mmCIF file of N, CA and C in Angstrom:
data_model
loop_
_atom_site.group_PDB
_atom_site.id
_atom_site.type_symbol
_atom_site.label_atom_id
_atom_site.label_comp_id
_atom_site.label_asym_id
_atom_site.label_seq_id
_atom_site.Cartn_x
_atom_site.Cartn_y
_atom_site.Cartn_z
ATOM 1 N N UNK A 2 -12.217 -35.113 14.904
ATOM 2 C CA UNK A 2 -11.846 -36.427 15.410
ATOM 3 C C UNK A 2 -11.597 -37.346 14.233
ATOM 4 N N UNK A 3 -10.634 -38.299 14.263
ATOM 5 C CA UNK A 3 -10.304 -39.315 13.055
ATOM 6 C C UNK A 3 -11.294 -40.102 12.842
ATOM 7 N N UNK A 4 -11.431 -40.896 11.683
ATOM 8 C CA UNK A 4 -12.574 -41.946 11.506
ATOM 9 C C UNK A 4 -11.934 -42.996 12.513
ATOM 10 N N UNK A 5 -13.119 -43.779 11.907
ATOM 11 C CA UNK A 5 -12.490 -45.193 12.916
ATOM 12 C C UNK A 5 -11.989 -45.765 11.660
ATOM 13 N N UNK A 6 -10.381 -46.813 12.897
ATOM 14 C CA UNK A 6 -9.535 -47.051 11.683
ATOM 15 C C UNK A 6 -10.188 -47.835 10.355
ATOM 16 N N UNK A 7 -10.850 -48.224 10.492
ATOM 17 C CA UNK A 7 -11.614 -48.957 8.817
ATOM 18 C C UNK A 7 -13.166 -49.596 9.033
ATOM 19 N N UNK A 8 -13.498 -50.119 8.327
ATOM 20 C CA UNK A 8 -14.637 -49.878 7.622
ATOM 21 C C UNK A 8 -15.472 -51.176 6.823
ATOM 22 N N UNK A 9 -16.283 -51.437 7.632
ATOM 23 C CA UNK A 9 -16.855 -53.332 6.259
ATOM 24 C C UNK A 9 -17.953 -52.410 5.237
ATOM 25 N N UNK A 10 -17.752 -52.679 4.274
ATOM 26 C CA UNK A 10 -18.986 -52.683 3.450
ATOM 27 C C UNK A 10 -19.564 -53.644 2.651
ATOM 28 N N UNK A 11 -21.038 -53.480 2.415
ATOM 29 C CA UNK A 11 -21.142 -54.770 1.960
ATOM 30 C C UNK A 11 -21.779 -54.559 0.370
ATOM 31 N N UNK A 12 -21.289 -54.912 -0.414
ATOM 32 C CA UNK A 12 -21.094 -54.583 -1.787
ATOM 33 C C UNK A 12 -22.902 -54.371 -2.321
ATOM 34 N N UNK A 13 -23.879 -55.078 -1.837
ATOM 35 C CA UNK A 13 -25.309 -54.848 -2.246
ATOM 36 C C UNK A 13 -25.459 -53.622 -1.257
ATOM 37 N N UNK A 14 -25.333 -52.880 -0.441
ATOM 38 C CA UNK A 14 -25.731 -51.832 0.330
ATOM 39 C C UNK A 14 -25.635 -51.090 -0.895
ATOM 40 N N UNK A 15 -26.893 -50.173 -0.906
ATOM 41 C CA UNK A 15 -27.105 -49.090 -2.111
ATOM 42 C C UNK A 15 -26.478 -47.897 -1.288
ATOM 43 N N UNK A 16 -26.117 -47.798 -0.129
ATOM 44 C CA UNK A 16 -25.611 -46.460 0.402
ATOM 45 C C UNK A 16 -23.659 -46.585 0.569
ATOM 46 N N UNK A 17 -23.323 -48.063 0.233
ATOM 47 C CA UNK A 17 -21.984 -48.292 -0.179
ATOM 48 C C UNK A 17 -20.869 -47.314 -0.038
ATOM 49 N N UNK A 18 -21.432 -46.763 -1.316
ATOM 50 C CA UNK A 18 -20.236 -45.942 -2.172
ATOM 51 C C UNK A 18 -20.762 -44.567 -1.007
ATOM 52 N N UNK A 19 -21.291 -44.020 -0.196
ATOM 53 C CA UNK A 19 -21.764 -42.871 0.616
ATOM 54 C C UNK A 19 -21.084 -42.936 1.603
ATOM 55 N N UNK A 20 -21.439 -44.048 2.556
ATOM 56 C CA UNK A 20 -20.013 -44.425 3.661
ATOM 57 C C UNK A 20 -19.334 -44.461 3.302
ATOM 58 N N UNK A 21 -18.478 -45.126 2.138
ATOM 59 C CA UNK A 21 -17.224 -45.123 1.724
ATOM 60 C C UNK A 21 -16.849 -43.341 1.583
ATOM 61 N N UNK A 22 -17.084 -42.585 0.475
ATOM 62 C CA UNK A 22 -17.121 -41.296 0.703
ATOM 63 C C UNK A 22 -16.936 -40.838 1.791
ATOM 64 N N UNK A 23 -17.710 -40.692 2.947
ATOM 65 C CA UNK A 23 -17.526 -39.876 4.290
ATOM 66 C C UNK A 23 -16.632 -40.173 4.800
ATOM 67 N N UNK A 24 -15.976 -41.472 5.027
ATOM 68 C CA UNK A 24 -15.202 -42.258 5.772
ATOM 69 C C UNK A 24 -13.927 -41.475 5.541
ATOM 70 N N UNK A 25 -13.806 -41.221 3.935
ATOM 71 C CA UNK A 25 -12.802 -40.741 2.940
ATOM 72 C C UNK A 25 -12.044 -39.589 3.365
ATOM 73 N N UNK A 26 -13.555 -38.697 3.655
ATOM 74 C CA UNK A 26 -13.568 -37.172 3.525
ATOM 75 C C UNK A 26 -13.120 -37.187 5.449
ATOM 76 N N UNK A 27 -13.323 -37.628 5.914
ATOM 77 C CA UNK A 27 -13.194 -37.673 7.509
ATOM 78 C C UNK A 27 -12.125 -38.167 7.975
ATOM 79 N N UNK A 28 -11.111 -39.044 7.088
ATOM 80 C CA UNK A 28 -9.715 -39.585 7.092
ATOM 81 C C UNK A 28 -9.026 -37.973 6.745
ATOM 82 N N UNK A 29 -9.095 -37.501 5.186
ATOM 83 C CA UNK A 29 -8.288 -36.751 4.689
ATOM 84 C C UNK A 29 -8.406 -35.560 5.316
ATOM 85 N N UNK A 30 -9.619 -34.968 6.509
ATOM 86 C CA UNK A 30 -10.085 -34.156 6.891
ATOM 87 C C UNK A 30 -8.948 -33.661 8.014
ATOM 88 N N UNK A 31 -8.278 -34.942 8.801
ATOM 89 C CA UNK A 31 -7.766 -35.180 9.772
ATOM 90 C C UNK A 31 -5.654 -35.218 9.814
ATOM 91 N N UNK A 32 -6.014 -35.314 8.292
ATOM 92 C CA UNK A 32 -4.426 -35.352 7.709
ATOM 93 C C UNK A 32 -3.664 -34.821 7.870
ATOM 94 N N UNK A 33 -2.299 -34.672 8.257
ATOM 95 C CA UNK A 33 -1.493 -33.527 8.224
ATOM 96 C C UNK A 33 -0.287 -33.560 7.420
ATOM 97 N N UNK A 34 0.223 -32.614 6.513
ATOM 98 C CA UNK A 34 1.552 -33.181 5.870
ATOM 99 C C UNK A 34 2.227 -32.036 6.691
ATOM 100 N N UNK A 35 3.753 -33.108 6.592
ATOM 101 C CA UNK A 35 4.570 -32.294 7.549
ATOM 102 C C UNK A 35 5.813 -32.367 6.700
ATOM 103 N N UNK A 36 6.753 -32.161 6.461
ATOM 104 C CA UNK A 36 8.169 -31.784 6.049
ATOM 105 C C UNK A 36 9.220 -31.935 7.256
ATOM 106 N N UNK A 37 10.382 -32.162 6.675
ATOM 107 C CA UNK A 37 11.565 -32.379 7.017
ATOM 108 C C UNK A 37 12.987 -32.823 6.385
ATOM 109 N N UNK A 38 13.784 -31.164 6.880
ATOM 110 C CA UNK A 38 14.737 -31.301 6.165
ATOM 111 C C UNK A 38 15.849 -32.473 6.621
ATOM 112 N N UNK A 39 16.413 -33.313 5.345
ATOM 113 C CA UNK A 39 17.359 -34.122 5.989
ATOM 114 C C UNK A 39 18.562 -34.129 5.543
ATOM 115 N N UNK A 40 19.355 -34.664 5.738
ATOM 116 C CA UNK A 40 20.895 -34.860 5.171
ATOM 117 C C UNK A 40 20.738 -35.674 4.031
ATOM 118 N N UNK A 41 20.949 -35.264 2.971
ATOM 119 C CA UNK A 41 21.392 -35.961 2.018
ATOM 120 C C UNK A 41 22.802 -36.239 1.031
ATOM 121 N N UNK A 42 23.676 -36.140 1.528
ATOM 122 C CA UNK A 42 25.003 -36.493 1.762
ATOM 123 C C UNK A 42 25.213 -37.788 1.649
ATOM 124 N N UNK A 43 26.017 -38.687 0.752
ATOM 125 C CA UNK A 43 26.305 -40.141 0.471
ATOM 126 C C UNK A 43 27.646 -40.345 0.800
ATOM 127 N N UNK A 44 28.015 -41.603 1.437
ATOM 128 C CA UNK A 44 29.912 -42.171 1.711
ATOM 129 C C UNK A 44 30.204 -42.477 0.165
ATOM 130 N N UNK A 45 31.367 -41.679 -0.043
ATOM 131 C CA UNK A 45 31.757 -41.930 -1.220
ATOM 132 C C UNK A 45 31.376 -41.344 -2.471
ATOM 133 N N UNK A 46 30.859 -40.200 -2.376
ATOM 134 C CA UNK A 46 29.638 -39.242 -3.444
ATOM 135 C C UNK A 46 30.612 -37.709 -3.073
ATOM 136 N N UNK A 47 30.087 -37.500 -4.669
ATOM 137 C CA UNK A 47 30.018 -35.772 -4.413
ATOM 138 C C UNK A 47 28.691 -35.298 -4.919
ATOM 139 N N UNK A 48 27.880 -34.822 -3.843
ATOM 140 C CA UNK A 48 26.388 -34.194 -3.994
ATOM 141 C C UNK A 48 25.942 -33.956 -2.768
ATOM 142 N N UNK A 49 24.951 -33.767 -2.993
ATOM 143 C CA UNK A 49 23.908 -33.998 -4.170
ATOM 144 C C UNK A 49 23.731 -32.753 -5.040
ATOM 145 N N UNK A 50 23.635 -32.463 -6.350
ATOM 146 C CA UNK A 50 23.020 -31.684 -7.213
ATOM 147 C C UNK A 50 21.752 -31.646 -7.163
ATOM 148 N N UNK A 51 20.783 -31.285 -6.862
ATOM 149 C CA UNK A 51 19.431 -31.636 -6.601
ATOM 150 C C UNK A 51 18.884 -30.730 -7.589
ATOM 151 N N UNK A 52 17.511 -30.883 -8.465
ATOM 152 C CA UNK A 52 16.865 -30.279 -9.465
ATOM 153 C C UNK A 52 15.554 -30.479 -9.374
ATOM 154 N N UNK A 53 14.941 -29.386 -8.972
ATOM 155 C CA UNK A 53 13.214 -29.480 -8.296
ATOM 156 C C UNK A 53 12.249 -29.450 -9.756
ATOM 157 N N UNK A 54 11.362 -30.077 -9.750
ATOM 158 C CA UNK A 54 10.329 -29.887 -10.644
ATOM 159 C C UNK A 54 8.875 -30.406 -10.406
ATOM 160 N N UNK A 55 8.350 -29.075 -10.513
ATOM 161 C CA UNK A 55 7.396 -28.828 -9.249
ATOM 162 C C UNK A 55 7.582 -29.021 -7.702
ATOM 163 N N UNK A 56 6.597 -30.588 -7.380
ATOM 164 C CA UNK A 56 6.632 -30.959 -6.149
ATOM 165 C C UNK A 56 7.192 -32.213 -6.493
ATOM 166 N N UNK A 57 8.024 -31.873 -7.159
ATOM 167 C CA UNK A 57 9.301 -33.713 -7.741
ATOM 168 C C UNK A 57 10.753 -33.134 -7.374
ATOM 169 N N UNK A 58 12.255 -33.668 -6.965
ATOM 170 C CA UNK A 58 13.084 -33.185 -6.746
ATOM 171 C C UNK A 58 14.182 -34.249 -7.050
ATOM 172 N N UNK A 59 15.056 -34.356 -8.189
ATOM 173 C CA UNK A 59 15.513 -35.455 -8.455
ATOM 174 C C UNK A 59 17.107 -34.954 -7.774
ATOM 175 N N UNK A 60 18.142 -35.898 -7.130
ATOM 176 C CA UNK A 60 19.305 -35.709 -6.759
ATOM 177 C C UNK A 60 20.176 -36.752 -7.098
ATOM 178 N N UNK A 61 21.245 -35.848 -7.705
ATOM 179 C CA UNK A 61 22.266 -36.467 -8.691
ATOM 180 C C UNK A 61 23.666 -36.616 -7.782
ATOM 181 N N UNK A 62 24.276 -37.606 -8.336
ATOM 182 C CA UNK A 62 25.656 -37.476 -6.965
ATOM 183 C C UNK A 62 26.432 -38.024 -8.426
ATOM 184 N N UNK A 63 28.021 -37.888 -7.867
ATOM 185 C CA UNK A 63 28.889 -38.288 -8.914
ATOM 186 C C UNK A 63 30.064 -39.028 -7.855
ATOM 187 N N UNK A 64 30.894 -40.132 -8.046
ATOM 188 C CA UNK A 64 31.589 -40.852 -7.421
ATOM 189 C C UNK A 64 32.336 -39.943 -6.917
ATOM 190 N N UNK A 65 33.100 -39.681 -5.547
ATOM 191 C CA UNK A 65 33.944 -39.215 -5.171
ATOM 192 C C UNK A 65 35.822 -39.233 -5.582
ATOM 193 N N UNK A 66 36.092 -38.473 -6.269
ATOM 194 C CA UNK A 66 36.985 -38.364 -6.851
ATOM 195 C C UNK A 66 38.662 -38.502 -6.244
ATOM 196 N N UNK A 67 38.037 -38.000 -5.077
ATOM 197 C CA UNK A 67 39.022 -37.931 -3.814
ATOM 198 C C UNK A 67 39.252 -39.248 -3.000
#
């Protein structure tokens, strides 16, 4: 189940930084990454050239010539 959406803490609580933690771990617990391929096609472009590095992907276009 998700945390609840947020959280007061109160900066003298010595257990602070502990809730904060769980809260953390119980958000990211719940996470999902998802993907999706899209069009990347520009008006007026020729591309994209795209060049992956790692989990980085830079895409290059050049003015349409035509």
């Amino acid at each position: 189940q998700p945390p609840e959406e947020s959280i007061t803490l109160e900066l003298d609580d010595p257990e602070a930084e502990a809730k904060l933690e769980a809260w953390e771990a119980a958000f990211y617990a719940q996470a999902k990454t998802s993907y999706e391929d899209v069009d990347l096609t520009l008006d007026g472009a020729d591309g994209p050239e795209t060049h992956v590095y790692r989990h980085t992907a830079v895409h290059l276009y050049m003015r349409d010539s035509g």
